[in-house]
Every structure is written in C-alpha cells, then in structure tokens.
PDB file of C-alpha atoms in Angstrom:
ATOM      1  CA  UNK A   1    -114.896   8.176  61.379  1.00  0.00           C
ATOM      2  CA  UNK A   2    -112.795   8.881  64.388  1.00  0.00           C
ATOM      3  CA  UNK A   3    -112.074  11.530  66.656  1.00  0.00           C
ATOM      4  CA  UNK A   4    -110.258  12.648  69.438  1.00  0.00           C
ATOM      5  CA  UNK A   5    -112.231  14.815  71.869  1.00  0.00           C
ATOM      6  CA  UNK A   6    -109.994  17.120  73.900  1.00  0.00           C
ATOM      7  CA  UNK A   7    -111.921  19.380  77.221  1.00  0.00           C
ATOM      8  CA  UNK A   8    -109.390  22.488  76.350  1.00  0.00           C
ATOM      9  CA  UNK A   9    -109.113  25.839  78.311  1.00  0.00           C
ATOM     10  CA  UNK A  10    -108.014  27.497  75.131  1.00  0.00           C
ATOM     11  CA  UNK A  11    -107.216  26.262  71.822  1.00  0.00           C
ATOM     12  CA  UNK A  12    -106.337  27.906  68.572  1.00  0.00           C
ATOM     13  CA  UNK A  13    -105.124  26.724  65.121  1.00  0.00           C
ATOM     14  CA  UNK A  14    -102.331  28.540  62.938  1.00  0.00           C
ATOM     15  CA  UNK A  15    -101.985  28.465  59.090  1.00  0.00           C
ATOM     16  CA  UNK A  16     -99.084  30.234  58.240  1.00  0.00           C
ATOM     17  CA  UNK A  17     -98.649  32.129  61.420  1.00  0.00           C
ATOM     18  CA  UNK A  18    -102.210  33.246  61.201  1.00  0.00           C
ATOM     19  CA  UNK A  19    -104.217  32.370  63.610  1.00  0.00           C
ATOM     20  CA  UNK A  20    -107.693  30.617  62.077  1.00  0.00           C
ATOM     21  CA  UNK A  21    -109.741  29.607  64.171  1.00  0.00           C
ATOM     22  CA  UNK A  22    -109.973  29.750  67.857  1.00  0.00           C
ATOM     23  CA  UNK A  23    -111.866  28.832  71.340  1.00  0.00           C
ATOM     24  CA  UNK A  24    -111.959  29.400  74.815  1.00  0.00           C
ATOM     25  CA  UNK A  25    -113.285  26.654  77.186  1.00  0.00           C
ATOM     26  CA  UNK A  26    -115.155  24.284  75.492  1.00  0.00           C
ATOM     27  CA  UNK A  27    -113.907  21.310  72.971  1.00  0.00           C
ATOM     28  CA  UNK A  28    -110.813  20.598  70.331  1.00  0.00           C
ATOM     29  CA  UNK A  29    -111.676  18.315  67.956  1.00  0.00           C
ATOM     30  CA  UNK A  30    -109.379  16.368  65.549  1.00  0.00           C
ATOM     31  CA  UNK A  31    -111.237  14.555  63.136  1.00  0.00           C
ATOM     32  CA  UNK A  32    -110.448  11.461  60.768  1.00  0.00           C
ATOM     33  CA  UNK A  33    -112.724  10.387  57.966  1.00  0.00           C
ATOM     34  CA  UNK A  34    -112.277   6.923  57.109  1.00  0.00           C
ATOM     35  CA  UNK A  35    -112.987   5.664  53.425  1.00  0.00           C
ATOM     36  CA  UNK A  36    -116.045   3.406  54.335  1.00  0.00           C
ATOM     37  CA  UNK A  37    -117.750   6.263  56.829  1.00  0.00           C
ATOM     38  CA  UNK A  38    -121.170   7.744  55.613  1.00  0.00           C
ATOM     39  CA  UNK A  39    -123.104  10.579  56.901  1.00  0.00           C
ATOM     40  CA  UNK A  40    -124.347   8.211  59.247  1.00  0.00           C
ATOM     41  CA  UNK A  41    -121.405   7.887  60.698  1.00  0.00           C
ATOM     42  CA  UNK A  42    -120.910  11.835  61.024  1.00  0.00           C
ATOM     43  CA  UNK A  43    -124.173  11.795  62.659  1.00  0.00           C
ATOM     44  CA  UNK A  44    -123.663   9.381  65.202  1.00  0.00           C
ATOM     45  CA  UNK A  45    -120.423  11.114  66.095  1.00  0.00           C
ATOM     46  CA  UNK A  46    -121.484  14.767  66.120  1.00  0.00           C
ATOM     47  CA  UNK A  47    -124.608  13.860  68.344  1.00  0.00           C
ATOM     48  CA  UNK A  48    -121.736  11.801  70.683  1.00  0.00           C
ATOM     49  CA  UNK A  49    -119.147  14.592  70.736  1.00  0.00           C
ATOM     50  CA  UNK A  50    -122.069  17.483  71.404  1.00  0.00           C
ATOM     51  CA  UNK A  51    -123.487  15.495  73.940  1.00  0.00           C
ATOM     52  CA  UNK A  52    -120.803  13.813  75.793  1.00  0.00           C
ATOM     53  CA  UNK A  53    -120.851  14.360  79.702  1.00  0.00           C
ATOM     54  CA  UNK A  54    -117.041  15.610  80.644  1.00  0.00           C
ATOM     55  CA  UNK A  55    -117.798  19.384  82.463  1.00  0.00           C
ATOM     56  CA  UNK A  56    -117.911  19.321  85.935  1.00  0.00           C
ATOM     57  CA  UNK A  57    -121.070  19.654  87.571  1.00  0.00           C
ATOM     58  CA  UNK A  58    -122.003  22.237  91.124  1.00  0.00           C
ATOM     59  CA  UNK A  59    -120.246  19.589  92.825  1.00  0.00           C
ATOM     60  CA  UNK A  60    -117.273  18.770  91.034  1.00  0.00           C
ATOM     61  CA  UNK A  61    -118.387  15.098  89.166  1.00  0.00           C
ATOM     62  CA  UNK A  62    -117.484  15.338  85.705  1.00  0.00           C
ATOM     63  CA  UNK A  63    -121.558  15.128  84.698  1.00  0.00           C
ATOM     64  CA  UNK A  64    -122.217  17.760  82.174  1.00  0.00           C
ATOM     65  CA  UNK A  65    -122.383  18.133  78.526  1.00  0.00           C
ATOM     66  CA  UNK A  66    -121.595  21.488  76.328  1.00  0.00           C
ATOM     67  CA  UNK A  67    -125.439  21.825  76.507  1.00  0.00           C
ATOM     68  CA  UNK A  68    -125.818  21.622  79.726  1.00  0.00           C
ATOM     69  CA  UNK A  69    -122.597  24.130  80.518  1.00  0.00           C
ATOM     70  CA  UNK A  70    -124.483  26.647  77.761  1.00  0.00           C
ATOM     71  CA  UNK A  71    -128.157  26.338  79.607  1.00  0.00           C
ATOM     72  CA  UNK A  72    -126.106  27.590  82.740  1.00  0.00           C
ATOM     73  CA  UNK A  73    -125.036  30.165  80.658  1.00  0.00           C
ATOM     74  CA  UNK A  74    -121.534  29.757  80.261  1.00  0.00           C
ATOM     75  CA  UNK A  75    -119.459  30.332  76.644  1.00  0.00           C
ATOM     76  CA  UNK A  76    -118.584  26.830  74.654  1.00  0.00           C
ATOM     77  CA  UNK A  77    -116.554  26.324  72.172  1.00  0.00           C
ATOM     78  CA  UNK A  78    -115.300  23.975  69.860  1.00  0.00           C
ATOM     79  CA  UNK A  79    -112.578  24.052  67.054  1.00  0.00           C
ATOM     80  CA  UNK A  80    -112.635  20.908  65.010  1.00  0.00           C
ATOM     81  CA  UNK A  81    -109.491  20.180  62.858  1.00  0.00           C
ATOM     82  CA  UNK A  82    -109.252  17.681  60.109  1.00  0.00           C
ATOM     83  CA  UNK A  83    -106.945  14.746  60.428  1.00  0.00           C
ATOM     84  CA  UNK A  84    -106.608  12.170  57.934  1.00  0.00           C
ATOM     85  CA  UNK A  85    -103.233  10.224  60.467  1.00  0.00           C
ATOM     86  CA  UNK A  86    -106.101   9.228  62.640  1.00  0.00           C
ATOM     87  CA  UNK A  87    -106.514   6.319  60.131  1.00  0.00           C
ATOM     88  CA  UNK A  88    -103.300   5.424  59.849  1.00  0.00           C
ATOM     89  CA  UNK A  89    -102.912   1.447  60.551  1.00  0.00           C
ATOM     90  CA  UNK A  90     -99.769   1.010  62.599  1.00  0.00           C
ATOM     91  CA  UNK A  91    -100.292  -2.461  63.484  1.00  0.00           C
ATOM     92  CA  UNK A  92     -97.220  -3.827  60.536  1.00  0.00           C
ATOM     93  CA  UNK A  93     -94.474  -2.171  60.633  1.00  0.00           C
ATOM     94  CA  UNK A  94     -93.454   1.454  62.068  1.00  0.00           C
ATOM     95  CA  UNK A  95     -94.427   3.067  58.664  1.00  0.00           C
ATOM     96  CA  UNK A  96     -98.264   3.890  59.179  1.00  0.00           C
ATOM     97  CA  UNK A  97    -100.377   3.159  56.236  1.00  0.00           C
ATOM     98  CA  UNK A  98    -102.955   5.971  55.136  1.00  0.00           C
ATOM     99  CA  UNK A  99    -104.887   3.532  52.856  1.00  0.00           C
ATOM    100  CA  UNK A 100    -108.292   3.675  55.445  1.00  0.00           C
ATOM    101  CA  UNK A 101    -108.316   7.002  55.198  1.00  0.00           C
ATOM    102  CA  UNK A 102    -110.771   9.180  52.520  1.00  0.00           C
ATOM    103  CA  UNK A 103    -109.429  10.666  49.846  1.00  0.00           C
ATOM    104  CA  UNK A 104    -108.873  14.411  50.292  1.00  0.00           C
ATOM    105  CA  UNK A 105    -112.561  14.988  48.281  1.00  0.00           C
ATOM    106  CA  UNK A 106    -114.699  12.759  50.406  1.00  0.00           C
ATOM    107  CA  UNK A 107    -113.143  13.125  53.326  1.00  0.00           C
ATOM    108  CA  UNK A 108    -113.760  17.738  52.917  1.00  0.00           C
ATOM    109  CA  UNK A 109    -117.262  17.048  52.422  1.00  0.00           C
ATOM    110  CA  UNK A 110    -117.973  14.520  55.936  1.00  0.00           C
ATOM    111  CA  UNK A 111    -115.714  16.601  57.251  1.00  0.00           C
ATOM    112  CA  UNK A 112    -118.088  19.650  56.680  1.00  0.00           C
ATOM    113  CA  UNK A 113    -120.850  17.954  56.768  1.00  0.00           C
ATOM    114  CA  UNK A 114    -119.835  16.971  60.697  1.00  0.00           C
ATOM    115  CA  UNK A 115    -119.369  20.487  61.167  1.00  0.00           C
ATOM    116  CA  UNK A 116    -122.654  21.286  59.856  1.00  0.00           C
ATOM    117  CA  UNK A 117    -124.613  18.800  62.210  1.00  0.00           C
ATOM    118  CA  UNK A 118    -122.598  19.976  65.856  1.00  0.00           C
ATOM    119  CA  UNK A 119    -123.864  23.785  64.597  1.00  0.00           C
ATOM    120  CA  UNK A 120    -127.638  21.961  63.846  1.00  0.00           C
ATOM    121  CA  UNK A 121    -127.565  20.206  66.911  1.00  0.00           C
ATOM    122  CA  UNK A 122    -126.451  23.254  69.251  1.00  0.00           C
ATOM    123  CA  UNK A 123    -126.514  26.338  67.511  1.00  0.00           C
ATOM    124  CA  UNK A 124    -125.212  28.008  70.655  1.00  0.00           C
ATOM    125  CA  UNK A 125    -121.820  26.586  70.763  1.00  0.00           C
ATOM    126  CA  UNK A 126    -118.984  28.375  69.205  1.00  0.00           C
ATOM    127  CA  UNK A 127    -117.607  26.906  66.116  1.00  0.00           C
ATOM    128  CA  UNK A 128    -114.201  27.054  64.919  1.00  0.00           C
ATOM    129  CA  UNK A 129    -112.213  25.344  62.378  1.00  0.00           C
ATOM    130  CA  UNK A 130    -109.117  25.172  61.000  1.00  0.00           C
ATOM    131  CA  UNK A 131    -108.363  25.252  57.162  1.00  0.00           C
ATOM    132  CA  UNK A 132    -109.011  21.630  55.340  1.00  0.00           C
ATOM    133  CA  UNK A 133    -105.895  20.283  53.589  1.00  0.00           C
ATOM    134  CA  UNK A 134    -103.229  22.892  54.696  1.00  0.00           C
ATOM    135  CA  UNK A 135    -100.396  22.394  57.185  1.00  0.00           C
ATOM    136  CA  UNK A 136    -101.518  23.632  60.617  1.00  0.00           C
ATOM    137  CA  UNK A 137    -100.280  24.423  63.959  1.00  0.00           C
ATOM    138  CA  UNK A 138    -102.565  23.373  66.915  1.00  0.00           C
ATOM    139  CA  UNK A 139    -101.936  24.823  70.404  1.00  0.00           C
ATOM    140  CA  UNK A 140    -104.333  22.678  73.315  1.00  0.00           C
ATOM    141  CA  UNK A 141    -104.356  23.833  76.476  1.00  0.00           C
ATOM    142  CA  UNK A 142    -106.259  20.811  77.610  1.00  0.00           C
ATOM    143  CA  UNK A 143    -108.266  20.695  81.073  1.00  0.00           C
ATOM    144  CA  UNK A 144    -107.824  18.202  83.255  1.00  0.00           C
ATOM    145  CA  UNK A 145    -106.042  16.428  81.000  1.00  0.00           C
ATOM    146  CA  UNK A 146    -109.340  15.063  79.573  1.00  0.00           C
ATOM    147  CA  UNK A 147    -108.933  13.267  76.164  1.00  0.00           C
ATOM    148  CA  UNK A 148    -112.042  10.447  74.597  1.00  0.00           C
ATOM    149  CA  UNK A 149    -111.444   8.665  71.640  1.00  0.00           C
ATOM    150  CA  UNK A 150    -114.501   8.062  69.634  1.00  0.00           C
ATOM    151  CA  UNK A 151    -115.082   5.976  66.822  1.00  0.00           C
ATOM    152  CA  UNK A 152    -118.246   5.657  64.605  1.00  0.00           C
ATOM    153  CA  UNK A 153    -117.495   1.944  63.951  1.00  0.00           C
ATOM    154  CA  UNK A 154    -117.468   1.192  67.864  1.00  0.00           C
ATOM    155  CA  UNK A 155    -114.065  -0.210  67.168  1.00  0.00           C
ATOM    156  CA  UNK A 156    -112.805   0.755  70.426  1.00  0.00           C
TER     157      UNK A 156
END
C-alpha cells in the first residue's frame, strides 16, 4: 500500500463539478492499494500517516503530528482519495503497467478499511473522502510544499 501524504491549507475533491469532500488545514491523502497488501499493511500506514510529525511546533521546527495540532486545539483535516496509478511500474517502457495494483473490489474494501482505522485512531480529525472508482478533480493547496511518500512494504 502506498501513499502520498500532502500538509495542505485547503483541499477539496470534485465529482462532476460537485464538490465531495473537503478540508481545511490538515492532510490530503492519495492512496494506492497494491494486490499483495493486507490489513496489516493499512494498519501500519494509517498509524504512520496519523502520526507523522510535519506541523510546526511554538518555535517553528516541523515537530508535530495531527494529534498533537488537535490537543492544542486547532481543526485537522484529512481527505483521502483513492489511487490505483500509484502502482503503476514505470521502470520498462513509458507505458506504466497497472498489474500491482488491486482489483477495483479489494482495493474499495483496504481502501475503507484505511479510512476506518485514521477515524479509530483519532476520532477528532476531520475525515473526508472522495468517491471510490469515479473520475475526480483534486485541488491541493499544499503548505510548505510538504509532500512524504509512504509505503507499507518499506520499499522506499
């Protein structure tokens, strides 16, 4: 399972000019489920992602998590957006191959079952999402710019 962590300002998802789901400062979260990953692998990624230190502290080191920024008493967000192209294998070619990733099935239910686990793990932080297996239009106003790649496998 991979994802890209974004620290955002603001970001919202469209489905046909609708907007679906949306967040203020906090996270955006695009999401790939691989065909080999597991709840395990949600787990380990939601606990990562919920946890991960990238909000500025009193003064100014990048030292916080979500948690931490919500026991202060500030709003969090996070939208988290499936994306299947963050298994695509690029490495032959210029044509990516989607063979890694889960088929649409597998890949809905780790994808809410990730979703599940961030609201378990901090109930407080607002969750968003955008619609699973439509065409969507992602706006990221992202802070800093601050962008993590995770991956459940530890591949990179």
């Amino acid at each position: 399972m991979r994802a890209v962590v974004q620290r955002v300002k603001e970001s919202y998802v469209k489905v046909n000019d609708e907007i679906v789901g949306k967040v203020g400062v906090g996270f955006n979260v695009l999401l790939g489920v691989s065909v080999d990953d597991t709840e395990k692998d949600a787990d380990y990624l939601a606990e990562k992602v919920v946890g991960l230190r990238i909000f500025d502290d009193a003064d100014g080191k990048t030292n916080l998590s979500a948690v931490d920024k919500i026991e202060e008493g500030e709003n969090m967000g996070m939208l988290i957006i499936s994306q299947f192209t963050l298994c695509g294998d690029c490495r032959k070619g210029k044509r990516p191959s989607f063979i890694n990733a889960a088929q649409p099935a597998e890949a809905e239910a780790l994808y809410t079952y990730f979703v599940s686990k961030v609201k378990s793990i901090c109930p407080a932080l607002n969750i968003t999402t955008g619609i699973f297996r439509t065409d969507m239009e992602v706006t990221i106003v992202n802070d800093g710019p601050m962008t993590i790649l995770l991956d459940s496998k530890k591949t990179f």
